[in-house]
Coordinates of C-alpha atoms and ligand atoms in Angstrom, one line a residue:
M1 CA 4.7 18.0 26.6
S2 CA 7.6 15.6 27.2
S3 CA 9.0 13.2 24.7
T4 CA 12.2 11.3 25.3
V5 CA 11.9 8.3 23.0
Q6 CA 14.5 5.7 22.2
A7 CA 14.1 4.0 18.8
E8 CA 15.6 0.6 18.1
L9 CA 15.3 -2.1 15.5
V10 CA 14.2 -5.6 16.7
C11 CA 13.7 -9.0 15.1
F12 CA 10.0 -9.6 14.6
E13 CA 10.3 -13.3 15.5
A14 CA 8.8 -13.9 19.0
S15 CA 11.4 -16.6 19.7
C16 CA 14.3 -14.2 18.9
R17 CA 13.6 -10.5 19.5
E18 CA 17.3 -9.7 19.0
R19 CA 17.8 -5.9 19.2
F20 CA 19.8 -3.6 17.0
A21 CA 20.7 0.0 16.7
I22 CA 18.2 2.1 14.7
T23 CA 21.1 3.1 12.4
D24 CA 22.0 -0.5 11.4
V25 CA 21.3 -1.4 7.8
L26 CA 19.2 -4.5 8.2
Y27 CA 16.3 -6.1 6.3
N28 CA 16.5 -9.5 8.1
C29 CA 17.8 -10.6 11.5
P30 CA 21.4 -11.7 11.2
K31 CA 20.8 -14.3 14.0
C32 CA 17.6 -16.0 12.8
G33 CA 16.7 -14.5 9.4
G34 CA 13.4 -13.0 10.7
L35 CA 11.9 -9.8 9.5
I36 CA 13.0 -6.5 11.2
E37 CA 10.8 -3.9 12.8
A38 CA 11.2 -0.5 14.5
T39 CA 10.3 -0.2 18.2
Y40 CA 10.1 2.7 20.6
S41 CA 10.5 3.1 24.3
G42 CA 10.4 6.0 26.7
A43 CA 7.9 8.7 27.4
R44 CA 5.7 10.1 24.6
P45 CA 3.0 12.7 24.8
S46 CA -0.4 11.4 26.0
A47 CA -3.0 10.4 23.6
G48 CA -5.0 13.6 24.2
E49 CA -1.9 15.7 23.7
M50 CA -1.1 13.9 20.4
R51 CA -4.6 14.2 19.1
D52 CA -4.6 18.0 19.7
L53 CA -1.1 18.3 18.3
F54 CA -2.0 16.5 15.0
R55 CA -5.1 18.7 14.7
Q56 CA -3.2 22.0 15.3
R57 CA -0.6 21.1 12.7
R58 CA -3.3 21.3 10.0
L59 CA -3.2 25.0 10.5
S60 CA 0.5 25.2 10.0
N61 CA 2.3 25.8 6.7
A62 CA 5.6 24.2 7.8
P63 CA 6.7 21.4 5.4
L64 CA 6.6 18.7 8.0
D65 CA 3.2 19.6 9.2
T66 CA 1.7 19.8 5.7
S67 CA 2.9 16.3 5.0
G68 CA 0.1 13.8 5.8
V69 CA 2.8 11.5 7.0
W70 CA 5.1 13.6 9.1
R71 CA 2.2 15.4 10.8
Y72 CA 2.0 12.1 12.8
R73 CA 5.8 11.9 13.5
E74 CA 5.4 11.2 17.2
L75 CA 4.0 7.8 16.1
F76 CA 7.2 6.7 14.3
P77 CA 9.9 8.7 16.1
F78 CA 12.9 7.0 14.5
L79 CA 14.7 10.1 13.3
N80 CA 16.9 12.2 15.7
D81 CA 16.9 15.1 13.3
H82 CA 14.0 16.0 11.1
G83 CA 16.2 18.3 9.0
R84 CA 17.0 15.3 6.9
V85 CA 13.4 14.6 5.9
V86 CA 12.6 14.5 2.2
T87 CA 8.9 15.2 1.7
L88 CA 6.7 15.8 -1.4
R89 CA 3.7 16.6 0.9
E90 CA 2.6 13.0 0.7
G91 CA -0.5 11.6 2.4
N92 CA -3.4 14.1 2.9
T93 CA -5.5 11.6 1.0
P94 CA -9.3 11.8 1.3
L95 CA -11.9 9.6 2.8
L96 CA -14.7 9.3 0.2
D97 CA -18.2 8.0 0.5
A98 CA -19.4 5.9 -2.5
P99 CA -23.1 4.8 -2.2
L100 CA -23.0 3.1 -5.6
A101 CA -19.9 1.1 -4.7
A102 CA -21.4 0.3 -1.2
Q103 CA -24.5 -1.2 -2.9
Y104 CA -22.4 -3.2 -5.2
G105 CA -20.3 -4.5 -2.3
G106 CA -23.5 -5.5 -0.4
L107 CA -23.0 -2.8 2.2
D108 CA -25.3 0.1 3.5
Q109 CA -22.3 2.4 3.3
I110 CA -18.6 2.3 2.4
T111 CA -15.7 4.7 2.8
F112 CA -12.7 4.7 0.5
K113 CA -9.3 5.9 1.8
H114 CA -7.9 6.8 -1.6
Q115 CA -4.1 6.6 -1.6
G116 CA -4.1 7.3 -5.3
F117 CA -4.2 11.0 -4.3
N118 CA -0.5 10.8 -3.3
P119 CA 2.2 12.7 -5.2
T120 CA 3.2 9.7 -7.3
G121 CA -0.3 8.3 -7.3
S122 CA 0.0 5.4 -4.8
F123 CA 0.2 4.5 -1.1
K124 CA 3.9 3.9 -1.6
D125 CA 4.7 7.6 -1.0
N126 CA 3.6 7.3 2.6
G127 CA 6.4 4.8 3.2
M128 CA 8.9 6.1 0.8
T129 CA 9.2 9.5 2.4
C130 CA 10.4 7.7 5.6
G131 CA 12.7 5.2 3.7
A132 CA 14.3 8.0 1.7
S133 CA 14.8 10.1 4.8
Q134 CA 16.5 7.2 6.6
A135 CA 18.7 6.7 3.6
R136 CA 19.8 10.3 3.8
R137 CA 20.4 10.0 7.6
L138 CA 22.6 7.0 7.0
G139 CA 24.6 8.9 4.4
M140 CA 23.6 6.5 1.6
K141 CA 24.3 7.6 -2.0
R142 CA 22.3 4.9 -4.0
V143 CA 19.0 3.4 -3.3
A144 CA 17.4 0.4 -5.1
C145 CA 14.1 -1.6 -5.3
V146 CA 12.4 -4.3 -7.3
S147 CA 8.9 -3.3 -8.1
T148 CA 5.6 -4.2 -9.8
G149 CA 5.6 -0.5 -10.7
N150 CA 4.4 1.7 -7.8
T151 CA 7.3 1.3 -5.4
S152 CA 9.6 2.2 -8.3
A153 CA 7.6 5.3 -9.3
S154 CA 7.6 6.4 -5.7
M155 CA 11.3 5.6 -5.0
A156 CA 12.4 7.4 -8.2
A157 CA 10.6 10.6 -7.2
Y158 CA 11.8 10.6 -3.6
A159 CA 15.4 9.7 -4.6
A160 CA 15.3 12.6 -7.1
A161 CA 14.0 15.0 -4.5
A162 CA 16.6 13.8 -2.0
G163 CA 19.5 13.9 -4.4
L164 CA 20.1 10.1 -4.2
E165 CA 20.8 7.9 -7.2
A166 CA 17.9 5.5 -7.9
L167 CA 18.3 2.0 -9.3
I168 CA 15.1 0.3 -10.3
F169 CA 14.6 -3.4 -11.2
L170 CA 11.3 -4.3 -13.0
P171 CA 9.8 -7.5 -14.3
H172 CA 10.1 -7.0 -18.0
G173 CA 6.8 -6.7 -19.8
N174 CA 4.7 -7.0 -16.6
I175 CA 4.2 -3.5 -15.3
S176 CA 1.8 -0.9 -16.5
F177 CA 3.2 1.7 -18.9
G178 CA 2.1 4.6 -16.7
K179 CA 4.3 3.3 -13.8
L180 CA 7.3 2.6 -16.1
A181 CA 6.9 6.1 -17.5
Q182 CA 7.1 7.6 -14.0
A183 CA 10.4 5.9 -13.2
L184 CA 11.9 7.2 -16.5
E185 CA 10.5 10.7 -16.0
Y186 CA 11.9 11.0 -12.4
G187 CA 15.3 10.0 -13.8
A188 CA 15.9 6.6 -12.3
R189 CA 18.3 4.1 -13.8
T190 CA 15.7 1.5 -14.9
L191 CA 16.6 -2.1 -15.5
E192 CA 13.9 -4.4 -16.9
V193 CA 14.8 -8.0 -15.9
E194 CA 13.6 -11.1 -17.7
A195 CA 12.2 -12.6 -14.5
N196 CA 9.2 -12.2 -12.2
F197 CA 9.0 -10.0 -9.0
D198 CA 10.0 -12.8 -6.6
E199 CA 13.0 -13.8 -8.6
I200 CA 14.2 -10.2 -9.1
L201 CA 13.9 -9.6 -5.3
A202 CA 16.3 -12.4 -4.6
L203 CA 18.7 -10.9 -7.3
V204 CA 18.4 -7.4 -5.9
R205 CA 19.2 -8.5 -2.4
V206 CA 22.5 -10.0 -3.6
L207 CA 23.3 -6.9 -5.6
A208 CA 22.5 -4.6 -2.7
E209 CA 24.8 -6.5 -0.4
R210 CA 27.6 -6.7 -3.0
L211 CA 27.4 -3.0 -4.1
G212 CA 26.5 -1.4 -0.8
I213 CA 23.2 0.0 -2.1
Y214 CA 20.3 0.8 0.3
L215 CA 17.2 -1.3 -0.4
L216 CA 13.9 0.4 -0.3
N217 CA 11.6 -2.6 -0.7
S218 CA 8.9 -3.1 1.9
M219 CA 11.0 -5.3 4.1
N220 CA 12.9 -2.1 4.8
P221 CA 11.4 -1.4 8.3
F222 CA 11.2 2.4 7.7
R223 CA 8.9 2.0 4.7
V224 CA 6.5 0.1 7.1
E225 CA 6.8 3.0 9.7
G226 CA 5.7 5.5 7.1
Q227 CA 2.8 3.4 5.8
K228 CA 1.4 3.3 9.3
S229 CA 0.5 6.9 8.7
I230 CA -2.3 5.8 6.3
I231 CA -4.0 4.4 9.4
F232 CA -3.3 7.4 11.6
E233 CA -4.6 9.9 9.1
M234 CA -7.7 7.8 8.5
L235 CA -8.4 7.6 12.2
D236 CA -7.7 11.3 12.6
Q237 CA -10.2 12.1 9.8
R238 CA -12.7 10.0 11.7
D239 CA -12.0 11.8 15.0
W240 CA -10.3 8.6 16.2
N241 CA -13.4 6.5 15.8
P242 CA -12.2 3.2 14.4
P243 CA -14.3 1.4 11.7
D244 CA -15.4 -2.2 12.1
W245 CA -13.3 -3.4 9.1
I246 CA -10.4 -2.2 7.1
V247 CA -10.0 -3.9 3.7
L248 CA -6.9 -3.8 1.5
P249 CA -5.3 -5.6 -1.3
G250 CA -2.4 -7.9 -0.5
G251 CA 0.7 -8.5 -2.7
N252 CA 4.1 -8.5 -0.9
L253 CA 2.1 -7.8 2.3
G254 CA 4.1 -4.9 3.5
N255 CA 1.0 -2.7 3.7
T256 CA -0.9 -5.3 5.7
S257 CA 2.0 -5.3 8.1
A258 CA 2.0 -1.6 8.3
F259 CA -1.8 -1.3 8.8
G260 CA -1.7 -3.9 11.6
K261 CA 1.3 -2.3 13.4
G262 CA -0.3 1.1 13.1
L263 CA -3.6 -0.1 14.6
R264 CA -1.9 -2.0 17.4
E265 CA 0.3 1.0 18.4
A266 CA -2.7 3.4 18.2
R267 CA -4.5 1.1 20.6
E268 CA -1.5 0.7 22.9
L269 CA -1.0 4.5 23.0
G270 CA -4.7 5.0 23.9
L271 CA -5.5 6.8 20.6
I272 CA -8.3 4.3 19.9
A273 CA -10.4 2.1 22.2
K274 CA -11.0 -0.9 19.9
M275 CA -9.2 -2.7 17.1
P276 CA -10.8 -2.8 13.6
R277 CA -10.6 -6.2 11.8
L278 CA -8.3 -6.4 8.7
A279 CA -9.5 -8.1 5.5
V280 CA -6.8 -8.8 3.0
I281 CA -7.8 -9.5 -0.6
Q282 CA -5.6 -11.3 -3.1
A283 CA -5.9 -12.0 -6.8
D284 CA -6.9 -15.6 -7.6
G285 CA -3.7 -16.3 -9.6
A286 CA -1.4 -14.9 -6.9
A287 CA -3.0 -15.9 -3.6
P288 CA -0.4 -17.8 -1.5
F289 CA -1.4 -15.8 1.6
Y290 CA -5.1 -16.8 1.1
E291 CA -4.1 -20.4 0.8
M292 CA -2.0 -20.4 3.9
F293 CA -4.5 -18.5 6.0
H294 CA -7.2 -21.0 5.3
K295 CA -5.2 -24.2 5.1
G296 CA -2.6 -23.5 7.9
G297 CA 1.1 -24.3 7.9
E298 CA 3.8 -22.4 6.2
L299 CA 3.4 -20.2 3.1
H300 CA 3.8 -22.1 -0.1
P301 CA 5.0 -19.7 -2.8
V302 CA 3.1 -19.6 -6.1
T303 CA 5.9 -20.1 -8.7
N304 CA 4.1 -18.5 -11.7
P305 CA 1.8 -15.8 -10.2
E306 CA -0.6 -14.4 -12.8
T307 CA -3.0 -11.5 -12.7
L308 CA -3.8 -8.5 -14.8
A309 CA -3.7 -6.5 -11.5
T310 CA 0.1 -6.5 -12.0
A311 CA 0.7 -4.5 -8.9
I312 CA -0.1 -7.6 -6.8
R313 CA 1.4 -10.2 -9.2
I314 CA 3.6 -11.7 -6.4
G315 CA 3.9 -15.4 -5.5
D316 CA 6.3 -15.3 -2.6
P317 CA 5.4 -12.4 -0.3
V318 CA 8.2 -11.5 2.0
S319 CA 6.2 -9.9 4.8
W320 CA 3.8 -12.8 5.3
P321 CA 4.9 -13.6 8.9
K322 CA 4.1 -10.0 10.0
A323 CA 0.9 -9.9 7.9
L324 CA -0.3 -13.2 9.4
H325 CA 0.3 -11.9 12.9
E326 CA -1.6 -8.7 12.1
V327 CA -4.6 -10.4 10.4
R328 CA -4.9 -13.0 13.2
S329 CA -4.5 -10.5 16.0
S330 CA -7.2 -8.3 14.5
C331 CA -9.6 -11.3 14.1
G332 CA -9.5 -10.5 10.4
T333 CA -9.6 -12.6 7.3
V334 CA -8.1 -13.2 3.8
E335 CA -10.2 -13.5 0.6
K336 CA -9.3 -14.0 -3.0
V337 CA -11.1 -12.7 -6.2
T338 CA -11.1 -13.6 -9.9
E339 CA -10.0 -11.4 -12.8
Q340 CA -13.6 -10.8 -13.8
E341 CA -14.5 -9.8 -10.2
I342 CA -11.7 -7.3 -10.1
A343 CA -12.5 -5.8 -13.5
D344 CA -16.2 -5.3 -12.6
A345 CA -15.5 -3.9 -9.1
K346 CA -13.1 -1.5 -10.7
A347 CA -15.6 -0.3 -13.2
M348 CA -18.1 0.3 -10.3
I349 CA -15.5 2.3 -8.4
G350 CA -15.1 4.3 -11.6
R351 CA -18.9 4.8 -11.9
A352 CA -18.9 6.2 -8.4
G353 CA -16.7 9.0 -9.8
I354 CA -13.7 7.8 -7.9
G355 CA -11.7 5.3 -10.0
C356 CA -8.6 3.3 -9.1
E357 CA -6.1 0.9 -10.6
P358 CA -6.9 -2.8 -10.9
A359 CA -5.1 -4.0 -7.7
S360 CA -7.0 -1.5 -5.6
A361 CA -10.4 -2.7 -6.9
A362 CA -9.7 -6.2 -5.4
T363 CA -10.9 -4.6 -2.2
L364 CA -14.5 -4.0 -3.4
A365 CA -14.6 -7.3 -5.2
G366 CA -13.5 -9.0 -1.9
I367 CA -16.0 -7.0 0.1
R368 CA -18.8 -8.2 -2.2
K369 CA -17.7 -11.8 -1.5
L370 CA -17.3 -11.3 2.2
T371 CA -20.7 -9.7 2.6
A372 CA -22.4 -12.4 0.5
A373 CA -20.7 -15.0 2.8
G374 CA -21.9 -13.2 5.9
V375 CA -18.4 -12.5 7.2
I376 CA -18.9 -8.7 6.9
R377 CA -22.3 -7.6 8.0
K378 CA -24.4 -5.4 5.7
D379 CA -24.5 -2.6 8.3
A380 CA -20.8 -2.8 9.1
D381 CA -18.6 0.4 9.1
V382 CA -16.1 -0.4 6.4
V383 CA -13.1 1.5 5.2
A384 CA -11.5 0.2 2.0
A385 CA -8.0 1.3 1.0
L386 CA -7.7 2.2 -2.7
T387 CA -4.0 1.9 -3.2
G388 CA -3.4 3.4 -6.6
N389 CA -4.7 6.1 -9.0
V390 CA -7.1 5.4 -11.9
L391 CA -4.5 6.7 -14.4
K392 CA -1.8 4.2 -13.4
D393 CA -3.1 1.7 -15.9
P394 CA -5.2 3.3 -18.7
D395 CA -4.6 0.4 -21.1
Y396 CA -6.5 -2.0 -18.8
I397 CA -9.4 0.5 -18.7
Y398 CA -9.7 1.0 -22.4
K399 CA -9.6 -2.8 -23.0
Y400 CA -12.3 -3.4 -20.4
H401 CA -14.7 -0.8 -21.7
T402 CA -14.2 -1.9 -25.4
G403 CA -14.6 -5.6 -24.7
K404 CA -10.9 -6.4 -25.4
L405 CA -9.7 -7.4 -22.0
E406 CA -8.4 -11.0 -21.5
T407 CA -7.1 -12.9 -18.5
P408 CA -3.4 -13.8 -18.5
S409 CA -4.5 -17.3 -19.8
G410 CA -6.4 -15.7 -22.7
A411 CA -10.0 -16.1 -21.5
K412 CA -12.2 -13.2 -22.4
I413 CA -13.3 -10.8 -19.6
R414 CA -16.9 -9.6 -20.0
S415 CA -17.2 -5.9 -20.0
T416 CA -20.2 -6.0 -17.7
F417 CA -20.2 -2.3 -17.1
G418 CA -18.6 -1.4 -20.4
N419 CA -18.7 2.1 -21.8
Q420 CA -17.6 2.2 -25.4
P421 CA -16.5 5.4 -27.0
I422 CA -18.6 6.2 -30.2
V423 CA -16.9 7.3 -33.4
V424 CA -19.1 9.9 -35.1
P425 CA -18.8 12.0 -38.3
N426 CA -18.3 15.8 -38.1
D427 CA -22.0 16.4 -38.6
A428 CA -24.3 18.2 -36.2
D429 CA -27.5 16.7 -37.5
R430 CA -26.3 13.1 -37.3
I431 CA -24.8 13.7 -33.8
A432 CA -28.0 15.3 -32.6
A433 CA -30.0 12.4 -34.0
L434 CA -27.8 10.0 -32.2
L435 CA -28.1 11.8 -28.9
Q436 CA -31.9 12.0 -29.0
Ligands
F0G1 N1 -1.9 -2.1 -4.5 C1 -1.0 -1.5 -5.3 C2 -1.5 -0.5 -6.2 C3 0.3 -1.9 -5.2 O1 1.2 -1.3 -6.0 C4 0.7 -2.9 -4.3 C5 2.1 -3.3 -4.2 C6 -0.3 -3.5 -3.5 C7 -1.6 -3.0 -3.6 C8 0.1 -4.5 -2.5 O2 0.7 -4.0 -1.4 O3 2.8 -5.4 -1.5 O4 2.2 -4.1 0.5 O5 0.9 -6.1 -0.1 N2 3.0 -2.9 -5.0 C9 4.4 -3.2 -4.9 C10 5.3 -2.5 -5.9 C11 4.8 -4.6 -4.7 O6 6.4 -2.9 -6.2 O7 4.8 -1.4 -6.3 P1 1.7 -4.9 -0.6

C-alpha cells in the first residue's frame, strides 16, 4: 500500500488559490483575505484499501486506531509525524435510530449521528484533536479561542492533555453553565468578555497576532480537517452507503464546511458513489446564512444575534464562503427555526431516550419544516447530526419542563412536552395513591 502524500495550505477563494506551506500559521490568505484550507496531492491508498484498513483498525488497541478521528488519518494526512498527536479517543460516536423523532420530523425513519458522545460532550473534539496536534507540531506554547462554550470546553481539555496553556474568551453571561464549568475544570485561563461572540472573535484575532498565540477557532484549517472525520465515521458505520440528506445546525459554519469537504473528498477518492445533500438549520434570531442563501448576495451580519440555543448565537459566521460552496455543490438547503420549535424538537429527542443540547435540536425542528414543505421526502434516508450532549445545558431543560422557559425577548415558551417533577411527602400510602 503506497502513500506519498504532500500536504499544503491553499486559499479557498477560486480567484486566488495562493499556496502556502502546511506549517505556516495562517487563518486567512495574506494576499486576498480568503479562508484557508488544507489540500493533498500525490498517491494515496485505493478506496478499497482504505476501507479495509479503517475496518481492520477497529480490532487494534493502538491509541491512534482507537480514536474515531485518527482511524481515518489517510483522509487528512497533514502530519509528517503522528508521534505528536494528542488524543482523548474522540469520535467513536454512535448512529442511533429514533422512530419517535422520525415521526415528529415527518419521516419514516431517521438516524442521529450523536457527537455528544465525545470526550467533552460535543463534535468539537473531532476537530480539536487535529488542531491541538498541529499546535504541538508547530512548537506552540499557548492556544486560544473565543467560544459559545463547546469549542472552549474541548480546547481546554486537549490543551491540558497536550501540555499547552489554554486561553479562553467567552461572551459573558451567554454560555451555559455546564460548558463554562468544563473550561474551569480542565484548567484553562478563562476570560469572560462583555461582548458577543462576533465582537470577541475580532478581539482575539488581534491578541493572537500581538501575543503570538495559536488560534483554535474553526477558521483554523486543521480543526476543519478533523471534523471531516464525523462524515468518514458515519459513512464507515453505514458501509460507505451515503444517505440522501445530512442535516446539521449552523452557527459559525465551520462544521458545514467540514462536512461538505469531507463528502467531496470521499467522492473524489472513490469511497462513495454519490453526494448526499446538506441541510443547514439556523435559529431564527441568528440566521444570516439562511437570509443570504435565500435572498442571494453577500452575507449581512446580524448585529444582535439572539437565541436560547447559545451554541449557535452567532451573527457574523466566518466560514460562510466555504459553507455556501458546500451547500450549493451538494444541492442542499438552509432552513431556520423558532425558539419554540427548537424547544419542542429537543424534548422529542429526549423522549426518544437520546437527548441533546438546544442547538443540536434545531436539526429535528428543521427536518419537520423541510418535510412539511416537501423539500425532504417522507421516505428519504436522513442522518441528522446531534452536535452536543444533553447535559451541556440542564438549566434550559429544567425550565422547559417546568413551564419557566422564555425566549430572549421574554415571550413564554410553551412546555408542549413538559414533564414536571412532583414533590411528595415521605408517605407510602399517599405516594401509592398518587401512582394508582
Ligand atoms: N452545535 C453546537 C452544540 C455547537 O457548539 C456549535 C458551535 C454548533 C452547533 C454550530 O457549529 O459553528 O461549526 O456552525 N459552537 C461554537 C463554539 C461556535 O464556540 O463552541 P458551527
